[in-house]
CSV table of C-alpha atoms in Angstrom, one decimal:
chain,number,residue,atom,x,y,z
A,1,GLU,CA,13.0,-10.4,13.8
A,2,GLY,CA,13.4,-9.9,10.1
A,3,HIS,CA,10.5,-9.7,7.6
A,4,ASP,CA,11.7,-11.1,4.3
A,5,PHE,CA,8.3,-11.8,2.9
A,6,LYS,CA,9.5,-15.1,1.4
A,7,TYR,CA,6.1,-16.8,2.0
A,8,GLU,CA,7.7,-20.1,2.7
A,9,ASP,CA,4.4,-21.8,3.1
A,10,LEU,CA,3.7,-21.3,-0.6
A,11,LYS,CA,5.2,-23.6,-3.4
A,12,PRO,CA,7.8,-22.2,-5.7
A,13,ALA,CA,6.1,-20.9,-8.9
A,14,PRO,CA,6.9,-22.4,-12.3
A,15,LYS,CA,8.6,-20.2,-14.9
A,16,GLY,CA,5.9,-18.3,-16.6
A,17,ASP,CA,5.4,-17.4,-20.3
A,18,ALA,CA,4.0,-13.9,-20.6
A,19,ALA,CA,2.9,-14.5,-24.2
A,20,LYS,CA,0.8,-17.5,-23.1
A,21,GLY,CA,-0.4,-15.5,-20.1
A,22,LYS,CA,-1.8,-12.8,-22.3
A,23,ASN,CA,-4.1,-15.4,-23.9
A,24,LEU,CA,-5.1,-16.8,-20.5
A,25,VAL,CA,-5.7,-13.6,-18.6
A,26,ALA,CA,-9.4,-13.7,-19.7
A,27,ALA,CA,-9.8,-16.0,-16.7
A,28,CYS,CA,-9.3,-12.9,-14.6
A,29,THR,CA,-11.1,-10.2,-16.6
A,30,GLY,CA,-14.5,-11.5,-15.7
A,31,CYS,CA,-14.1,-9.6,-12.5
A,32,HIS,CA,-11.0,-7.5,-12.9
A,33,GLY,CA,-10.2,-4.6,-15.2
A,34,ILE,CA,-6.7,-3.9,-16.7
A,35,LYS,CA,-6.9,-0.2,-17.3
A,36,SER,CA,-3.4,0.0,-18.8
A,37,GLN,CA,-4.4,-2.5,-21.5
A,38,GLY,CA,-7.8,-0.9,-22.2
A,39,ILE,CA,-9.7,-3.6,-20.4
A,40,LYS,CA,-12.6,-2.2,-18.3
A,41,PRO,CA,-14.0,-4.0,-15.3
A,42,PRO,CA,-17.3,-5.7,-16.0
A,43,MET,CA,-19.0,-3.8,-13.2
A,44,ASP,CA,-18.5,-0.4,-11.4
A,45,ALA,CA,-17.3,-0.2,-7.8
A,46,MET,CA,-20.7,-0.2,-6.4
A,47,ALA,CA,-22.0,-3.2,-8.3
A,48,SER,CA,-18.8,-5.1,-7.5
A,49,ALA,CA,-19.1,-4.3,-3.8
A,50,ALA,CA,-22.7,-5.5,-3.8
A,51,ALA,CA,-21.8,-8.7,-5.6
A,52,TYR,CA,-18.5,-9.6,-3.9
A,53,GLY,CA,-18.3,-7.4,-0.8
A,54,VAL,CA,-15.3,-5.5,-2.1
A,55,ASN,CA,-14.3,-4.0,-5.5
A,56,PRO,CA,-11.8,-6.3,-7.2
A,57,PRO,CA,-8.5,-4.5,-7.9
A,58,ASP,CA,-7.4,-3.3,-11.3
A,59,LEU,CA,-4.6,-5.6,-12.5
A,60,SER,CA,-2.5,-3.1,-14.4
A,61,ASN,CA,0.3,-3.1,-11.8
A,62,ALA,CA,-0.5,-6.4,-10.0
A,63,GLY,CA,2.8,-7.8,-11.3
A,64,ALA,CA,4.8,-5.1,-9.6
A,65,VAL,CA,2.9,-5.2,-6.3
A,66,TYR,CA,2.3,-8.9,-5.5
A,67,ASP,CA,4.8,-11.7,-4.9
A,68,THR,CA,4.8,-14.2,-7.8
A,69,LYS,CA,4.4,-17.3,-5.6
A,70,PHE,CA,1.4,-15.6,-3.9
A,71,LEU,CA,-0.3,-14.8,-7.3
A,72,VAL,CA,0.2,-18.3,-8.5
A,73,ASP,CA,-1.3,-19.8,-5.4
A,74,LEU,CA,-4.1,-17.1,-5.3
A,75,MET,CA,-5.3,-18.0,-8.7
A,76,GLN,CA,-5.6,-21.7,-7.8
A,77,ASN,CA,-6.6,-21.6,-4.1
A,78,PRO,CA,-7.6,-18.1,-2.9
A,79,THR,CA,-8.4,-19.1,0.7
A,80,HIS,CA,-5.1,-20.9,1.1
A,81,ALA,CA,-3.1,-17.9,-0.3
A,82,THR,CA,-4.9,-15.3,1.7
A,83,LYS,CA,-5.2,-17.4,4.9
A,84,VAL,CA,-8.8,-16.6,5.5
A,85,LYS,CA,-11.9,-18.9,5.4
A,86,LYS,CA,-14.0,-16.4,3.5
A,87,PHE,CA,-12.6,-14.8,0.4
A,88,ALA,CA,-14.7,-13.4,-2.5
A,89,MET,CA,-12.4,-14.4,-5.3
A,90,PRO,CA,-13.1,-17.9,-6.7
A,91,PRO,CA,-10.3,-20.1,-8.2
A,92,SER,CA,-9.6,-18.9,-11.7
A,93,VAL,CA,-7.2,-21.5,-13.2
A,94,SER,CA,-6.6,-25.2,-12.6
A,95,SER,CA,-2.9,-25.5,-13.1
A,96,ALA,CA,0.2,-23.8,-11.5
A,97,GLN,CA,1.6,-23.4,-15.0
A,98,ASP,CA,-1.4,-21.4,-16.3
A,99,ALA,CA,-1.2,-19.2,-13.2
A,100,ALA,CA,2.5,-18.7,-13.6
A,101,ASP,CA,1.9,-17.7,-17.2
A,102,ILE,CA,-0.7,-15.1,-16.2
A,103,ALA,CA,1.6,-13.8,-13.4
A,104,ALA,CA,4.4,-13.4,-16.0
A,105,TYR,CA,2.0,-11.4,-18.3
A,106,LEU,CA,0.9,-9.2,-15.4
A,107,LYS,CA,4.6,-8.6,-14.5
A,108,SER,CA,5.4,-7.7,-18.1
A,109,ILE,CA,2.7,-5.0,-18.3
A,110,ALA,CA,3.3,-3.5,-14.8
A,111,VAL,CA,5.3,-0.4,-14.0
A,112,SER,CA,8.9,-0.9,-12.7
A,113,GLN,CA,9.6,-0.8,-9.0
A,114,GLU,CA,11.1,2.7,-9.5
A,115,GLU,CA,7.9,3.9,-11.0
A,116,LEU,CA,5.7,2.4,-8.4
A,117,THR,CA,5.1,5.1,-5.8
A,118,PRO,CA,4.2,4.5,-2.1
A,119,ALA,CA,0.7,5.8,-2.9
A,120,MET,CA,0.2,3.4,-5.8
A,121,ALA,CA,1.4,0.5,-3.6
A,122,PHE,CA,-1.0,1.4,-0.8
A,123,GLU,CA,-4.0,1.9,-3.2
A,124,ASN,CA,-3.4,-1.4,-4.9
A,125,ALA,CA,-2.9,-3.6,-1.8
A,126,CYS,CA,-4.9,-1.8,0.9
A,127,GLY,CA,-7.0,1.0,-0.5
A,128,ARG,CA,-10.2,-0.8,-1.4
A,129,CYS,CA,-10.8,-1.8,2.2
A,130,HIS,CA,-9.1,1.0,4.2
A,131,ALA,CA,-9.8,4.7,4.2
A,132,VAL,CA,-7.1,7.3,5.0
A,133,LYS,CA,-9.0,10.5,5.8
A,134,TYR,CA,-5.9,12.5,6.2
A,135,GLU,CA,-5.1,11.8,2.6
A,136,ASN,CA,-8.7,12.4,1.5
A,137,TRP,CA,-8.9,8.7,0.5
A,138,THR,CA,-12.0,6.6,0.8
A,139,GLN,CA,-12.4,2.9,-0.1
A,140,MET,CA,-13.7,4.2,-3.4
A,141,GLY,CA,-10.6,6.3,-4.1
A,142,THR,CA,-9.6,10.0,-3.7
A,143,THR,CA,-12.6,12.1,-2.8
A,144,PRO,CA,-13.2,14.5,-5.7
A,145,LYS,CA,-14.0,18.2,-5.3
A,146,PHE,CA,-17.6,19.0,-6.0
A,147,LYS,CA,-19.1,22.3,-7.3
A,148,HIS,CA,-22.6,21.5,-5.9
A,149,LYS,CA,-23.5,20.2,-2.5
A,150,LYS,CA,-26.0,17.7,-3.8
A,151,ASP,CA,-23.2,16.0,-5.9
A,152,GLU,CA,-21.0,15.8,-2.8
A,153,LEU,CA,-23.9,14.3,-0.8
A,154,ALA,CA,-24.6,11.8,-3.6
A,155,TYR,CA,-21.0,10.7,-3.5
A,156,GLU,CA,-21.0,10.4,0.3
A,157,ILE,CA,-24.0,8.1,0.0
A,158,LYS,CA,-22.1,5.9,-2.5
A,159,VAL,CA,-19.2,5.7,-0.1
A,160,ILE,CA,-21.5,4.7,2.8
A,161,ASP,CA,-23.2,2.1,0.6
A,162,TYR,CA,-19.8,0.7,-0.4
A,163,GLN,CA,-18.7,0.6,3.3
A,164,ASP,CA,-21.9,-1.2,4.2
A,165,SER,CA,-21.1,-3.9,1.7
A,166,LEU,CA,-17.6,-4.1,2.9
A,167,LYS,CA,-18.8,-4.3,6.5
A,168,ALA,CA,-21.1,-7.2,5.7
A,169,TYR,CA,-18.3,-9.0,3.9
A,170,MET,CA,-15.6,-8.5,6.5
A,171,GLY,CA,-17.7,-8.6,9.6
A,172,LYS,CA,-16.9,-5.0,10.5
A,173,LEU,CA,-15.5,-2.0,8.7
A,174,PRO,CA,-11.7,-2.1,8.4
A,175,PRO,CA,-10.1,0.8,10.3
A,176,ASP,CA,-9.1,4.1,8.9
A,177,LEU,CA,-5.3,4.0,8.6
A,178,SER,CA,-4.5,7.7,8.9
A,179,MET,CA,-2.8,7.3,12.3
A,180,TYR,CA,-2.0,3.6,12.2
A,181,TYR,CA,1.8,4.1,11.7
A,182,MET,CA,1.9,6.6,14.6
A,183,SER,CA,0.0,4.3,16.9
A,184,ARG,CA,1.4,0.9,15.9
A,185,GLY,CA,4.9,1.4,14.5
A,186,THR,CA,6.9,-0.3,11.8
A,187,HIS,CA,7.3,-3.7,13.4
A,188,PHE,CA,3.5,-4.2,13.8
A,189,LEU,CA,2.8,-3.1,10.3
A,190,GLU,CA,5.5,-5.3,8.8
A,191,THR,CA,4.1,-8.4,10.6
A,192,ILE,CA,0.5,-7.7,9.9
A,193,ILE,CA,1.1,-7.0,6.2
A,194,GLU,CA,3.2,-10.2,6.0
A,195,ASP,CA,0.7,-12.4,7.8
A,196,PRO,CA,-2.4,-10.7,9.4
A,197,GLN,CA,-3.2,-13.9,11.4
A,198,SER,CA,0.2,-13.5,13.3
A,199,GLN,CA,-1.1,-10.3,14.9
A,200,LEU,CA,-4.9,-10.8,14.8
A,201,ALA,CA,-5.7,-14.5,15.0
A,202,GLY,CA,-9.0,-15.1,13.3
A,203,THR,CA,-9.1,-11.8,11.5
A,204,ALA,CA,-11.1,-11.4,8.3
A,205,MET,CA,-8.2,-9.4,6.8
A,206,PRO,CA,-6.6,-11.5,4.1
A,207,ARG,CA,-2.9,-11.9,3.5
A,208,VAL,CA,-2.3,-9.5,0.6
A,209,GLY,CA,1.0,-11.1,-0.6
A,210,VAL,CA,3.0,-8.1,-1.5
A,211,THR,CA,6.8,-8.1,-1.9
A,212,LYS,CA,9.2,-6.8,0.7
A,213,GLU,CA,9.9,-3.7,-1.4
A,214,VAL,CA,6.1,-3.0,-1.8
A,215,ALA,CA,5.5,-3.5,1.9
A,216,GLU,CA,8.2,-0.8,2.6
A,217,LYS,CA,6.4,1.6,0.3
A,218,ILE,CA,3.0,0.9,1.9
A,219,ILE,CA,4.5,1.7,5.3
A,220,GLU,CA,6.2,4.8,3.9
A,221,HIS,CA,2.8,6.0,2.6
A,222,MET,CA,1.2,5.4,6.0
A,223,ALA,CA,4.0,7.2,7.7
A,224,ASP,CA,3.5,10.2,5.4
A,225,ALA,CA,-0.3,10.1,6.1
A,226,GLY,CA,0.2,10.1,9.8
A,227,ASP,CA,2.8,12.8,9.8
A,228,ASN,CA,2.8,14.8,6.6
A,229,LYS,CA,5.4,17.3,7.9
A,230,ARG,CA,8.0,14.6,8.7
A,231,HIS,CA,10.1,15.2,5.5
A,232,GLU,CA,9.9,19.0,6.0
A,233,ARG,CA,10.9,18.6,9.6
A,234,ALA,CA,13.8,16.4,8.7
A,235,SER,CA,15.0,19.0,6.2
A,236,ILE,CA,14.7,21.8,8.7
A,237,ALA,CA,16.6,19.8,11.3
A,238,LYS,CA,19.4,19.2,8.8
A,239,ASN,CA,19.7,22.9,8.1
A,240,VAL,CA,19.6,23.7,11.8
A,241,MET,CA,22.5,21.3,12.4
A,242,ILE,CA,24.5,22.8,9.6
A,243,TYR,CA,23.9,26.3,11.0
A,244,ILE,CA,25.0,25.1,14.5
A,245,ILE,CA,28.2,23.5,13.1
A,246,ILE,CA,29.1,26.7,11.1
A,247,PHE,CA,28.3,28.9,14.1
A,248,ALA,CA,30.4,26.7,16.4
A,249,ILE,CA,33.4,26.9,13.9
A,250,PHE,CA,33.1,30.8,13.8
A,251,ALA,CA,32.8,30.9,17.6
A,252,LEU,CA,35.9,28.8,18.0
A,253,LEU,CA,37.8,31.0,15.6
A,254,TRP,CA,36.6,34.1,17.4
A,255,LYS,CA,37.6,32.6,20.8
A,256,LYS,CA,41.1,31.9,19.5
A,257,GLN,CA,41.4,35.4,18.1
A,258,VAL,CA,40.4,37.0,21.4
A,259,TRP,CA,42.8,34.9,23.5
A,260,ARG,CA,45.6,35.5,21.0
A,261,ASP,CA,45.2,39.3,21.6
A,262,LEU,CA,45.2,38.8,25.4
A,263,HIS,CA,48.4,36.9,25.3
């Protein structure tokens, strides 16, 4: 079964006007920051988690991460777009055209697909709910290095408080994804990213609405987290195969030389 991430249950999006969207994006910045444009979020992560249950994502690269149809539907009807009954985001615009204009603006300021790394894709779509301990990632971001133990403990308390808010919002704490690729595999991850309800009926996990390319990058990041030696191992295997082939060629030439002398 293929996973094209076409989101056929969502209506086609109108053609958006990025210039108009720039003027309309204030409908989003009441909750979201846009760091690349110098727009700070109105609250820090802890206050946002206390208010909403989860920290709203920065929108700098939303246009590169999320499907346009999904974004347009999300702005108008969040619970429909995400396929969950409870979603912290309220409707932000009243018309599909306004939503399409904002989506066009977000796309115009986002990095290109070539610049969007697997880690960036994961952090945008998954990283505010899921930790990845093997990558030193918590729901609040990469754990910094601390000079003093008291600062480390203070940060750990913040993470625990954030997780408590997330647990209250979601019903339980979303799982750490360090080994999810190793235990579940690509097919499961593709289907649950495309539509969580298809794998876990009734789950509080929302449909995140990423594109097919971004889903592949998310899965690649999870694969690296679960097996951070896989690229090194593949490189070594390639070199071993080259060595074996060269050795086999020399062995064959040596064999021919030996038999030539005997005859």
